[in-house]
mmCIF file of N, CA and C in Angstrom:
data_model
loop_
_atom_site.group_PDB
_atom_site.id
_atom_site.type_symbol
_atom_site.label_atom_id
_atom_site.label_comp_id
_atom_site.label_asym_id
_atom_site.label_seq_id
_atom_site.Cartn_x
_atom_site.Cartn_y
_atom_site.Cartn_z
ATOM 1 N N MET P 1 -121.244 -58.331 82.421
ATOM 2 C CA MET P 1 -121.362 -58.234 83.870
ATOM 3 C C MET P 1 -119.979 -58.389 84.497
ATOM 4 N N ILE P 2 -119.823 -57.824 85.650
ATOM 5 C CA ILE P 2 -118.600 -57.989 86.436
ATOM 6 C C ILE P 2 -118.478 -59.473 86.784
ATOM 7 N N ASN P 3 -117.256 -59.963 86.829
ATOM 8 C CA ASN P 3 -117.028 -61.370 87.144
ATOM 9 C C ASN P 3 -116.336 -61.531 88.486
ATOM 10 N N ILE P 4 -116.418 -62.723 89.039
ATOM 11 C CA ILE P 4 -115.694 -63.042 90.262
ATOM 12 C C ILE P 4 -114.204 -62.839 89.998
ATOM 13 N N GLY P 5 -113.548 -62.173 90.936
ATOM 14 C CA GLY P 5 -112.127 -61.873 90.790
ATOM 15 C C GLY P 5 -111.857 -60.482 90.253
ATOM 16 N N ASP P 6 -112.881 -59.823 89.706
ATOM 17 C CA ASP P 6 -112.725 -58.456 89.205
ATOM 18 C C ASP P 6 -112.710 -57.463 90.360
ATOM 19 N N LYS P 7 -112.047 -56.344 90.142
ATOM 20 C CA LYS P 7 -112.138 -55.244 91.096
ATOM 21 C C LYS P 7 -113.533 -54.647 90.952
ATOM 22 N N ALA P 8 -114.197 -54.426 92.079
ATOM 23 C CA ALA P 8 -115.548 -53.852 92.050
ATOM 24 C C ALA P 8 -115.465 -52.411 91.561
ATOM 25 N N PRO P 9 -116.276 -52.032 90.583
ATOM 26 C CA PRO P 9 -116.266 -50.646 90.118
ATOM 27 C C PRO P 9 -116.608 -49.684 91.261
ATOM 28 N N ASP P 10 -115.758 -48.697 91.442
ATOM 29 C CA ASP P 10 -115.999 -47.713 92.491
ATOM 30 C C ASP P 10 -117.115 -46.775 92.048
ATOM 31 N N PHE P 11 -117.805 -46.210 93.003
ATOM 32 C CA PHE P 11 -118.831 -45.212 92.708
ATOM 33 C C PHE P 11 -119.005 -44.301 93.903
ATOM 34 N N THR P 12 -119.500 -43.132 93.635
ATOM 35 C CA THR P 12 -119.923 -42.186 94.661
ATOM 36 C C THR P 12 -121.343 -41.805 94.306
ATOM 37 N N ALA P 13 -122.257 -41.911 95.283
ATOM 38 C CA ALA P 13 -123.666 -41.648 94.997
ATOM 39 C C ALA P 13 -124.411 -41.233 96.258
ATOM 40 N N GLU P 14 -125.529 -40.578 96.053
ATOM 41 C CA GLU P 14 -126.412 -40.208 97.158
ATOM 42 C C GLU P 14 -127.090 -41.457 97.708
ATOM 43 N N SER P 15 -127.240 -41.471 99.036
ATOM 44 C CA SER P 15 -127.941 -42.574 99.678
ATOM 45 C C SER P 15 -128.790 -42.020 100.818
ATOM 46 N N THR P 16 -129.555 -42.882 101.410
ATOM 47 C CA THR P 16 -130.369 -42.511 102.567
ATOM 48 C C THR P 16 -129.500 -42.167 103.769
ATOM 49 N N HIS P 17 -128.226 -42.472 103.710
ATOM 50 C CA HIS P 17 -127.288 -42.195 104.797
ATOM 51 C C HIS P 17 -126.236 -41.169 104.361
ATOM 52 N N GLY P 18 -126.562 -40.340 103.388
ATOM 53 C CA GLY P 18 -125.607 -39.364 102.864
ATOM 54 C C GLY P 18 -124.866 -39.918 101.661
ATOM 55 N N VAL P 19 -123.832 -39.211 101.241
ATOM 56 C CA VAL P 19 -123.060 -39.638 100.066
ATOM 57 C C VAL P 19 -122.213 -40.851 100.438
ATOM 58 N N ILE P 20 -122.250 -41.842 99.575
ATOM 59 C CA ILE P 20 -121.483 -43.080 99.778
ATOM 60 C C ILE P 20 -120.464 -43.223 98.651
ATOM 61 N N THR P 21 -119.241 -43.580 99.033
ATOM 62 C CA THR P 21 -118.203 -43.934 98.069
ATOM 63 C C THR P 21 -117.771 -45.354 98.405
ATOM 64 N N LEU P 22 -117.922 -46.262 97.458
ATOM 65 C CA LEU P 22 -117.626 -47.669 97.720
ATOM 66 C C LEU P 22 -116.198 -47.870 98.223
ATOM 67 N N SER P 23 -115.232 -47.206 97.619
ATOM 68 C CA SER P 23 -113.825 -47.425 97.990
ATOM 69 C C SER P 23 -113.535 -47.041 99.446
ATOM 70 N N LYS P 24 -114.390 -46.260 100.077
ATOM 71 C CA LYS P 24 -114.189 -45.898 101.488
ATOM 72 C C LYS P 24 -114.514 -47.061 102.423
ATOM 73 N N TYR P 25 -115.054 -48.137 101.872
ATOM 74 C CA TYR P 25 -115.351 -49.328 102.674
ATOM 75 C C TYR P 25 -114.175 -50.293 102.707
ATOM 76 N N LYS P 26 -113.041 -49.894 102.122
ATOM 77 C CA LYS P 26 -111.863 -50.770 102.117
ATOM 78 C C LYS P 26 -111.559 -51.212 103.547
ATOM 79 N N GLY P 27 -111.258 -52.486 103.706
ATOM 80 C CA GLY P 27 -111.017 -53.049 105.030
ATOM 81 C C GLY P 27 -112.233 -53.789 105.571
ATOM 82 N N LYS P 28 -113.359 -53.629 104.884
ATOM 83 C CA LYS P 28 -114.588 -54.347 105.256
ATOM 84 C C LYS P 28 -115.100 -55.072 104.014
ATOM 85 N N ASN P 29 -115.808 -56.171 104.255
ATOM 86 C CA ASN P 29 -116.519 -56.827 103.166
ATOM 87 C C ASN P 29 -117.791 -56.014 102.899
ATOM 88 N N VAL P 30 -118.249 -56.020 101.667
ATOM 89 C CA VAL P 30 -119.458 -55.277 101.309
ATOM 90 C C VAL P 30 -120.427 -56.207 100.590
ATOM 91 N N VAL P 31 -121.679 -56.151 101.029
ATOM 92 C CA VAL P 31 -122.764 -56.832 100.346
ATOM 93 C C VAL P 31 -123.489 -55.748 99.556
ATOM 94 N N LEU P 32 -123.254 -55.729 98.257
ATOM 95 C CA LEU P 32 -123.880 -54.735 97.384
ATOM 96 C C LEU P 32 -125.007 -55.439 96.648
ATOM 97 N N TYR P 33 -126.233 -55.129 97.061
ATOM 98 C CA TYR P 33 -127.336 -55.827 96.407
ATOM 99 C C TYR P 33 -128.199 -54.863 95.604
ATOM 100 N N PHE P 34 -128.296 -55.203 94.328
ATOM 101 C CA PHE P 34 -129.155 -54.466 93.409
ATOM 102 C C PHE P 34 -130.539 -55.092 93.491
ATOM 103 N N TYR P 35 -131.534 -54.250 93.627
ATOM 104 C CA TYR P 35 -132.902 -54.744 93.652
ATOM 105 C C TYR P 35 -133.740 -53.925 92.682
ATOM 106 N N VAL P 36 -134.909 -54.410 92.371
ATOM 107 C CA VAL P 36 -135.692 -53.846 91.276
ATOM 108 C C VAL P 36 -136.401 -52.543 91.646
ATOM 109 N N LYS P 37 -137.181 -52.549 92.738
ATOM 110 C CA LYS P 37 -138.002 -51.377 93.021
ATOM 111 C C LYS P 37 -138.470 -51.361 94.472
ATOM 112 N N ASP P 38 -138.413 -50.163 95.071
ATOM 113 C CA ASP P 38 -138.915 -49.981 96.433
ATOM 114 C C ASP P 38 -140.401 -50.314 96.508
ATOM 115 N N MET P 39 -140.809 -50.817 97.666
ATOM 116 C CA MET P 39 -142.215 -51.068 98.004
ATOM 117 C C MET P 39 -142.872 -52.216 97.230
ATOM 118 N N THR P 40 -142.113 -52.972 96.458
ATOM 119 C CA THR P 40 -142.696 -54.122 95.759
ATOM 120 C C THR P 40 -142.540 -55.352 96.653
ATOM 121 N N PRO P 41 -143.407 -56.347 96.510
ATOM 122 C CA PRO P 41 -143.382 -57.496 97.439
ATOM 123 C C PRO P 41 -142.028 -58.203 97.541
ATOM 124 N N GLY P 42 -141.433 -58.545 96.419
ATOM 125 C CA GLY P 42 -140.167 -59.283 96.452
ATOM 126 C C GLY P 42 -139.029 -58.467 97.048
ATOM 127 N N CYS P 43 -138.941 -57.216 96.658
ATOM 128 C CA CYS P 43 -137.862 -56.356 97.159
ATOM 129 C C CYS P 43 -138.053 -56.042 98.637
ATOM 130 N N THR P 44 -139.298 -55.944 99.061
ATOM 131 C CA THR P 44 -139.579 -55.718 100.477
ATOM 132 C C THR P 44 -139.160 -56.934 101.291
ATOM 133 N N THR P 45 -139.526 -58.122 100.843
ATOM 134 C CA THR P 45 -139.130 -59.356 101.526
ATOM 135 C C THR P 45 -137.609 -59.450 101.612
ATOM 136 N N GLN P 46 -136.947 -59.187 100.515
ATOM 137 C CA GLN P 46 -135.489 -59.250 100.458
ATOM 138 C C GLN P 46 -134.857 -58.243 101.426
ATOM 139 N N SER P 47 -135.354 -57.023 101.426
ATOM 140 C CA SER P 47 -134.774 -55.974 102.264
ATOM 141 C C SER P 47 -135.031 -56.217 103.749
ATOM 142 N N ILE P 48 -136.206 -56.685 104.093
ATOM 143 C CA ILE P 48 -136.493 -57.008 105.496
ATOM 144 C C ILE P 48 -135.599 -58.156 105.968
ATOM 145 N N GLY P 49 -135.359 -59.115 105.112
ATOM 146 C CA GLY P 49 -134.438 -60.205 105.453
ATOM 147 C C GLY P 49 -133.043 -59.686 105.761
ATOM 148 N N MET P 50 -132.583 -58.726 104.976
ATOM 149 C CA MET P 50 -131.269 -58.134 105.228
ATOM 150 C C MET P 50 -131.284 -57.359 106.546
ATOM 151 N N LYS P 51 -132.351 -56.607 106.788
ATOM 152 C CA LYS P 51 -132.480 -55.853 108.041
ATOM 153 C C LYS P 51 -132.421 -56.800 109.242
ATOM 154 N N ASN P 52 -133.167 -57.884 109.175
ATOM 155 C CA ASN P 52 -133.230 -58.824 110.302
ATOM 156 C C ASN P 52 -131.924 -59.588 110.514
ATOM 157 N N SER P 53 -131.062 -59.599 109.516
ATOM 158 C CA SER P 53 -129.792 -60.342 109.598
ATOM 159 C C SER P 53 -128.580 -59.427 109.736
ATOM 160 N N ILE P 54 -128.813 -58.137 109.922
ATOM 161 C CA ILE P 54 -127.698 -57.180 109.897
ATOM 162 C C ILE P 54 -126.647 -57.478 110.962
ATOM 163 N N ASP P 55 -127.051 -57.910 112.146
ATOM 164 C CA ASP P 55 -126.063 -58.190 113.198
ATOM 165 C C ASP P 55 -125.139 -59.339 112.799
ATOM 166 N N ALA P 56 -125.708 -60.388 112.228
ATOM 167 C CA ALA P 56 -124.896 -61.529 111.776
ATOM 168 C C ALA P 56 -123.970 -61.111 110.634
ATOM 169 N N ILE P 57 -124.455 -60.251 109.761
ATOM 170 C CA ILE P 57 -123.643 -59.779 108.627
ATOM 171 C C ILE P 57 -122.498 -58.906 109.133
ATOM 172 N N LYS P 58 -122.795 -57.987 110.040
ATOM 173 C CA LYS P 58 -121.751 -57.107 110.588
ATOM 174 C C LYS P 58 -120.721 -57.905 111.388
ATOM 175 N N ALA P 59 -121.163 -58.980 112.028
ATOM 176 C CA ALA P 59 -120.237 -59.835 112.780
ATOM 177 C C ALA P 59 -119.220 -60.493 111.847
ATOM 178 N N LEU P 60 -119.527 -60.553 110.561
ATOM 179 C CA LEU P 60 -118.623 -61.120 109.556
ATOM 180 C C LEU P 60 -117.838 -60.011 108.841
ATOM 181 N N ASN P 61 -117.693 -58.861 109.524
ATOM 182 C CA ASN P 61 -116.934 -57.717 109.006
ATOM 183 C C ASN P 61 -117.483 -57.222 107.672
ATOM 184 N N ALA P 62 -118.817 -57.175 107.574
ATOM 185 C CA ALA P 62 -119.435 -56.758 106.313
ATOM 186 C C ALA P 62 -120.451 -55.642 106.539
ATOM 187 N N GLU P 63 -120.598 -54.836 105.518
ATOM 188 C CA GLU P 63 -121.606 -53.785 105.474
ATOM 189 C C GLU P 63 -122.545 -54.085 104.314
ATOM 190 N N VAL P 64 -123.790 -53.668 104.456
ATOM 191 C CA VAL P 64 -124.807 -53.882 103.426
ATOM 192 C C VAL P 64 -125.127 -52.554 102.758
ATOM 193 N N ILE P 65 -125.202 -52.577 101.441
ATOM 194 C CA ILE P 65 -125.651 -51.424 100.668
ATOM 195 C C ILE P 65 -126.680 -51.923 99.669
ATOM 196 N N GLY P 66 -127.899 -51.380 99.746
ATOM 197 C CA GLY P 66 -128.932 -51.689 98.770
ATOM 198 C C GLY P 66 -128.921 -50.620 97.692
ATOM 199 N N ILE P 67 -129.231 -51.002 96.468
ATOM 200 C CA ILE P 67 -129.184 -50.035 95.370
ATOM 201 C C ILE P 67 -130.259 -50.347 94.335
ATOM 202 N N SER P 68 -130.972 -49.310 93.942
ATOM 203 C CA SER P 68 -131.951 -49.446 92.862
ATOM 204 C C SER P 68 -132.060 -48.119 92.128
ATOM 205 N N SER P 69 -132.848 -48.114 91.079
ATOM 206 C CA SER P 69 -133.034 -46.924 90.245
ATOM 207 C C SER P 69 -133.988 -45.907 90.859
ATOM 208 N N ASP P 70 -134.645 -46.273 91.941
ATOM 209 C CA ASP P 70 -135.568 -45.337 92.581
ATOM 210 C C ASP P 70 -134.814 -44.114 93.096
ATOM 211 N N ASP P 71 -135.531 -42.994 93.198
ATOM 212 C CA ASP P 71 -134.884 -41.773 93.677
ATOM 213 C C ASP P 71 -134.759 -41.768 95.199
ATOM 214 N N LEU P 72 -134.021 -40.805 95.699
ATOM 215 C CA LEU P 72 -133.728 -40.737 97.123
ATOM 216 C C LEU P 72 -134.988 -40.575 97.967
ATOM 217 N N GLU P 73 -135.933 -39.808 97.491
ATOM 218 C CA GLU P 73 -137.182 -39.604 98.232
ATOM 219 C C GLU P 73 -137.933 -40.925 98.410
ATOM 220 N N MET P 74 -138.009 -41.724 97.361
ATOM 221 C CA MET P 74 -138.679 -43.024 97.440
ATOM 222 C C MET P 74 -137.909 -43.967 98.367
ATOM 223 N N HIS P 75 -136.577 -43.935 98.274
ATOM 224 C CA HIS P 75 -135.741 -44.757 99.163
ATOM 225 C C HIS P 75 -135.997 -44.410 100.625
ATOM 226 N N LYS P 76 -136.101 -43.133 100.926
ATOM 227 C CA LYS P 76 -136.333 -42.715 102.311
ATOM 228 C C LYS P 76 -137.679 -43.215 102.814
ATOM 229 N N LYS P 77 -138.698 -43.190 101.969
ATOM 230 C CA LYS P 77 -140.015 -43.711 102.354
ATOM 231 C C LYS P 77 -139.922 -45.217 102.628
ATOM 232 N N PHE P 78 -139.230 -45.928 101.753
ATOM 233 C CA PHE P 78 -139.047 -47.372 101.893
ATOM 234 C C PHE P 78 -138.304 -47.688 103.191
ATOM 235 N N LEU P 79 -137.199 -46.971 103.417
ATOM 236 C CA LEU P 79 -136.384 -47.185 104.612
ATOM 237 C C LEU P 79 -137.206 -46.908 105.875
ATOM 238 N N ASP P 80 -137.945 -45.797 105.873
ATOM 239 C CA ASP P 80 -138.747 -45.434 107.047
ATOM 240 C C ASP P 80 -139.875 -46.425 107.299
ATOM 241 N N ARG P 81 -140.568 -46.816 106.245
ATOM 242 C CA ARG P 81 -141.709 -47.719 106.414
ATOM 243 C C ARG P 81 -141.291 -49.057 107.013
ATOM 244 N N TYR P 82 -140.145 -49.589 106.562
ATOM 245 C CA TYR P 82 -139.721 -50.914 107.001
ATOM 246 C C TYR P 82 -138.558 -50.874 107.994
ATOM 247 N N LYS P 83 -138.208 -49.683 108.459
ATOM 248 C CA LYS P 83 -137.155 -49.508 109.474
ATOM 249 C C LYS P 83 -135.855 -50.200 109.060
ATOM 250 N N LEU P 84 -135.472 -50.001 107.807
ATOM 251 C CA LEU P 84 -134.248 -50.613 107.295
ATOM 252 C C LEU P 84 -133.043 -49.962 107.968
ATOM 253 N N ASN P 85 -132.026 -50.759 108.251
ATOM 254 C CA ASN P 85 -130.880 -50.308 109.035
ATOM 255 C C ASN P 85 -129.572 -50.332 108.238
ATOM 256 N N PHE P 86 -129.661 -50.006 106.982
ATOM 257 C CA PHE P 86 -128.499 -49.918 106.105
ATOM 258 C C PHE P 86 -128.854 -48.925 104.987
ATOM 259 N N PRO P 87 -127.852 -48.371 104.317
ATOM 260 C CA PRO P 87 -128.130 -47.362 103.296
ATOM 261 C C PRO P 87 -128.707 -47.936 102.001
ATOM 262 N N LEU P 88 -129.560 -47.126 101.388
ATOM 263 C CA LEU P 88 -130.092 -47.414 100.061
ATOM 264 C C LEU P 88 -129.566 -46.328 99.120
ATOM 265 N N VAL P 89 -128.910 -46.756 98.052
ATOM 266 C CA VAL P 89 -128.312 -45.832 97.089
ATOM 267 C C VAL P 89 -129.290 -45.574 95.947
ATOM 268 N N ALA P 90 -129.406 -44.301 95.589
ATOM 269 C CA ALA P 90 -130.254 -43.891 94.464
ATOM 270 C C ALA P 90 -129.418 -43.900 93.190
ATOM 271 N N ASP P 91 -129.722 -44.825 92.303
ATOM 272 C CA ASP P 91 -129.022 -44.955 91.016
ATOM 273 C C ASP P 91 -129.964 -44.468 89.905
ATOM 274 N N ASN P 92 -130.413 -43.216 90.024
ATOM 275 C CA ASN P 92 -131.411 -42.670 89.104
ATOM 276 C C ASN P 92 -131.006 -42.764 87.634
ATOM 277 N N ASP P 93 -129.742 -42.546 87.346
ATOM 278 C CA ASP P 93 -129.290 -42.573 85.956
ATOM 279 C C ASP P 93 -128.790 -43.955 85.527
ATOM 280 N N ASN P 94 -128.882 -44.920 86.419
ATOM 281 C CA ASN P 94 -128.486 -46.316 86.153
ATOM 282 C C ASN P 94 -127.001 -46.484 85.832
ATOM 283 N N ARG P 95 -126.187 -45.483 86.146
ATOM 284 C CA ARG P 95 -124.761 -45.604 85.809
ATOM 285 C C ARG P 95 -124.075 -46.699 86.632
ATOM 286 N N ILE P 96 -124.525 -46.892 87.870
ATOM 287 C CA ILE P 96 -123.894 -47.927 88.703
ATOM 288 C C ILE P 96 -124.328 -49.313 88.231
ATOM 289 N N SER P 97 -125.623 -49.473 87.965
ATOM 290 C CA SER P 97 -126.094 -50.786 87.475
ATOM 291 C C SER P 97 -125.456 -51.116 86.131
ATOM 292 N N LYS P 98 -125.219 -50.109 85.302
ATOM 293 C CA LYS P 98 -124.538 -50.356 84.019
ATOM 294 C C LYS P 98 -123.083 -50.746 84.255
ATOM 295 N N ALA P 99 -122.415 -50.080 85.200
ATOM 296 C CA ALA P 99 -121.007 -50.396 85.498
ATOM 297 C C ALA P 99 -120.854 -51.835 85.995
ATOM 298 N N TYR P 100 -121.864 -52.332 86.704
ATOM 299 C CA TYR P 100 -121.826 -53.701 87.225
ATOM 300 C C TYR P 100 -122.431 -54.712 86.248
ATOM 301 N N GLY P 101 -122.981 -54.220 85.144
ATOM 302 C CA GLY P 101 -123.539 -55.116 84.128
ATOM 303 C C GLY P 101 -124.865 -55.727 84.497
ATOM 304 N N VAL P 102 -125.632 -55.070 85.363
ATOM 305 C CA VAL P 102 -126.919 -55.622 85.799
ATOM 306 C C VAL P 102 -128.108 -54.789 85.311
ATOM 307 N N TYR P 103 -127.830 -53.841 84.429
ATOM 308 C CA TYR P 103 -128.885 -52.976 83.911
ATOM 309 C C TYR P 103 -129.777 -53.729 82.929
ATOM 310 N N ASN P 104 -131.077 -53.632 83.137
ATOM 311 C CA ASN P 104 -132.069 -54.247 82.254
ATOM 312 C C ASN P 104 -132.652 -53.134 81.382
ATOM 313 N N GLU P 105 -132.210 -53.078 80.133
ATOM 314 C CA GLU P 105 -132.649 -52.019 79.214
ATOM 315 C C GLU P 105 -134.160 -52.005 79.023
ATOM 316 N N GLU P 106 -134.732 -53.185 78.907
ATOM 317 C CA GLU P 106 -136.160 -53.308 78.660
ATOM 318 C C GLU P 106 -136.986 -52.633 79.765
ATOM 319 N N LYS P 107 -136.533 -52.786 81.006
ATOM 320 C CA LYS P 107 -137.279 -52.230 82.146
ATOM 321 C C LYS P 107 -136.678 -50.929 82.670
ATOM 322 N N ASN P 108 -135.553 -50.519 82.101
ATOM 323 C CA ASN P 108 -134.863 -49.289 82.474
ATOM 324 C C ASN P 108 -134.519 -49.252 83.967
ATOM 325 N N ARG P 109 -134.048 -50.383 84.470
ATOM 326 C CA ARG P 109 -133.627 -50.469 85.874
ATOM 327 C C ARG P 109 -132.769 -51.712 86.068
ATOM 328 N N ALA P 110 -132.199 -51.827 87.240
ATOM 329 C CA ALA P 110 -131.309 -52.960 87.539
ATOM 330 C C ALA P 110 -132.090 -54.262 87.701
ATOM 331 N N ARG P 111 -131.393 -55.355 87.394
ATOM 332 C CA ARG P 111 -131.894 -56.689 87.716
ATOM 333 C C ARG P 111 -131.527 -56.979 89.173
ATOM 334 N N ARG P 112 -132.126 -57.988 89.740
ATOM 335 C CA ARG P 112 -131.851 -58.390 91.124
ATOM 336 C C ARG P 112 -130.591 -59.263 91.140
ATOM 337 N N VAL P 113 -129.476 -58.654 91.532
ATOM 338 C CA VAL P 113 -128.184 -59.344 91.590
ATOM 339 C C VAL P 113 -127.433 -58.827 92.822
ATOM 340 N N THR P 114 -126.735 -59.723 93.510
ATOM 341 C CA THR P 114 -125.957 -59.343 94.691
ATOM 342 C C THR P 114 -124.488 -59.663 94.463
ATOM 343 N N PHE P 115 -123.644 -58.713 94.847
ATOM 344 C CA PHE P 115 -122.195 -58.871 94.774
ATOM 345 C C PHE P 115 -121.634 -58.874 96.187
ATOM 346 N N ILE P 116 -120.804 -59.872 96.484
ATOM 347 C CA ILE P 116 -120.080 -59.916 97.756
ATOM 348 C C ILE P 116 -118.653 -59.472 97.423
ATOM 349 N N ILE P 117 -118.290 -58.327 97.993
ATOM 350 C CA ILE P 117 -116.998 -57.700 97.702
ATOM 351 C C ILE P 117 -116.125 -57.821 98.946
ATOM 352 N N ASP P 118 -114.893 -58.282 98.766
ATOM 353 C CA ASP P 118 -114.029 -58.474 99.935
ATOM 354 C C ASP P 118 -113.415 -57.159 100.404
ATOM 355 N N LYS P 119 -112.655 -57.237 101.496
ATOM 356 C CA LYS P 119 -112.088 -56.042 102.130
ATOM 357 C C LYS P 119 -111.089 -55.301 101.253
ATOM 358 N N ASP P 120 -110.629 -55.951 100.173
ATOM 359 C CA ASP P 120 -109.704 -55.315 99.237
ATOM 360 C C ASP P 120 -110.406 -54.789 97.987
ATOM 361 N N GLY P 121 -111.738 -54.886 97.964
ATOM 362 C CA GLY P 121 -112.491 -54.360 96.824
ATOM 363 C C GLY P 121 -112.624 -55.318 95.656
ATOM 364 N N ILE P 122 -112.384 -56.602 95.897
ATOM 365 C CA ILE P 122 -112.474 -57.616 94.845
ATOM 366 C C ILE P 122 -113.798 -58.370 94.973
ATOM 367 N N VAL P 123 -114.473 -58.575 93.855
ATOM 368 C CA VAL P 123 -115.734 -59.331 93.852
ATOM 369 C C VAL P 123 -115.403 -60.802 94.080
ATOM 370 N N ARG P 124 -115.929 -61.364 95.161
ATOM 371 C CA ARG P 124 -115.650 -62.757 95.516
ATOM 372 C C ARG P 124 -116.820 -63.693 95.247
ATOM 373 N N HIS P 125 -118.030 -63.155 95.271
ATOM 374 C CA HIS P 125 -119.215 -63.979 94.995
ATOM 375 C C HIS P 125 -120.256 -63.120 94.288
ATOM 376 N N ILE P 126 -121.030 -63.761 93.434
ATOM 377 C CA ILE P 126 -122.140 -63.094 92.753
ATOM 378 C C ILE P 126 -123.362 -64.001 92.879
ATOM 379 N N ILE P 127 -124.436 -63.439 93.381
ATOM 380 C CA ILE P 127 -125.710 -64.174 93.424
ATOM 381 C C ILE P 127 -126.557 -63.593 92.300
ATOM 382 N N ASP P 128 -126.647 -64.340 91.212
ATOM 383 C CA ASP P 128 -127.364 -63.876 90.025
ATOM 384 C C ASP P 128 -128.812 -64.382 90.014
ATOM 385 N N ARG P 129 -129.073 -65.418 90.738
ATOM 386 C CA ARG P 129 -130.431 -65.974 90.852
ATOM 387 C C ARG P 129 -130.856 -65.832 92.306
ATOM 388 N N VAL P 130 -131.258 -64.624 92.665
ATOM 389 C CA VAL P 130 -131.584 -64.320 94.052
ATOM 390 C C VAL P 130 -132.946 -64.898 94.432
ATOM 391 N N ASN P 131 -132.973 -65.611 95.538
ATOM 392 C CA ASN P 131 -134.228 -66.058 96.142
ATOM 393 C C ASN P 131 -134.506 -65.059 97.265
ATOM 394 N N VAL P 132 -135.543 -64.250 97.119
ATOM 395 C CA VAL P 132 -135.792 -63.182 98.092
ATOM 396 C C VAL P 132 -136.046 -63.727 99.493
ATOM 397 N N ASN P 133 -136.545 -64.939 99.599
ATOM 398 C CA ASN P 133 -136.852 -65.531 100.910
ATOM 399 C C ASN P 133 -135.610 -66.015 101.654
ATOM 400 N N THR P 134 -134.570 -66.398 100.924
ATOM 401 C CA THR P 134 -133.365 -66.929 101.569
ATOM 402 C C THR P 134 -132.140 -66.035 101.338
ATOM 403 N N HIS P 135 -132.341 -64.889 100.726
ATOM 404 C CA HIS P 135 -131.231 -64.025 100.326
ATOM 405 C C HIS P 135 -130.264 -63.736 101.475
ATOM 406 N N ALA P 136 -130.780 -63.295 102.605
ATOM 407 C CA ALA P 136 -129.906 -62.937 103.722
ATOM 408 C C ALA P 136 -129.082 -64.143 104.189
ATOM 409 N N GLN P 137 -129.712 -65.305 104.297
ATOM 410 C CA GLN P 137 -128.983 -66.508 104.723
ATOM 411 C C GLN P 137 -127.955 -66.912 103.676
ATOM 412 N N ASP P 138 -128.295 -66.755 102.406
ATOM 413 C CA ASP P 138 -127.348 -67.061 101.334
ATOM 414 C C ASP P 138 -126.130 -66.144 101.439
ATOM 415 N N VAL P 139 -126.365 -64.853 101.710
ATOM 416 C CA VAL P 139 -125.292 -63.887 101.856
ATOM 417 C C VAL P 139 -124.400 -64.254 103.043
ATOM 418 N N ILE P 140 -125.005 -64.604 104.164
ATOM 419 C CA ILE P 140 -124.233 -64.974 105.355
ATOM 420 C C ILE P 140 -123.352 -66.200 105.069
ATOM 421 N N SER P 141 -123.895 -67.186 104.386
ATOM 422 C CA SER P 141 -123.106 -68.383 104.038
ATOM 423 C C SER P 141 -121.901 -68.024 103.191
ATOM 424 N N LEU P 142 -122.081 -67.122 102.234
ATOM 425 C CA LEU P 142 -120.975 -66.718 101.368
ATOM 426 C C LEU P 142 -119.953 -65.870 102.125
ATOM 427 N N LEU P 143 -120.432 -65.010 103.018
ATOM 428 C CA LEU P 143 -119.505 -64.205 103.826
ATOM 429 C C LEU P 143 -118.650 -65.095 104.725
ATOM 430 N N LYS P 144 -119.229 -66.164 105.246
ATOM 431 C CA LYS P 144 -118.470 -67.091 106.098
ATOM 432 C C LYS P 144 -117.329 -67.722 105.322
ATOM 433 N N GLN P 145 -117.510 -67.922 104.023
ATOM 434 C CA GLN P 145 -116.453 -68.497 103.193
ATOM 435 C C GLN P 145 -115.274 -67.525 103.039
ATOM 436 N N LEU P 146 -115.547 -66.220 103.167
ATOM 437 C CA LEU P 146 -114.471 -65.221 103.037
ATOM 438 C C LEU P 146 -113.605 -65.159 104.279
ATOM 439 N N ASN P 147 -114.181 -65.466 105.433
ATOM 440 C CA ASN P 147 -113.456 -65.306 106.709
ATOM 441 C C ASN P 147 -112.703 -66.551 107.123
#
């Protein structure tokens, strides 16, 4: 897995907001959260928490990117159903989850892990034991430590 202090692996991928390239976020902090599957209870709770906290996160010079192995069509349904206000990246081939070391071979998808990446593209925090109920608040606390 990627470690704190490592440069975040760059990627370009399709998202619900068009093509995203991580390195284009330079100058902003990025909350890159890998989640298991659209429309499941835990991932829905986690994503709604991020949606409801987006203003506080953006106030800390950060952008949120959700990422899972689901395809773009499923992501769009998820985003529309829950009115999510940040992009969801389709990692269909799991290349991004593998690059970050969060790929679960047994389930053929990413584990639930969040990376807080600073404005220079360096991983500053990793939440490996995500609590879906407090995830957004945990992210905000870590972002405050960066500023």
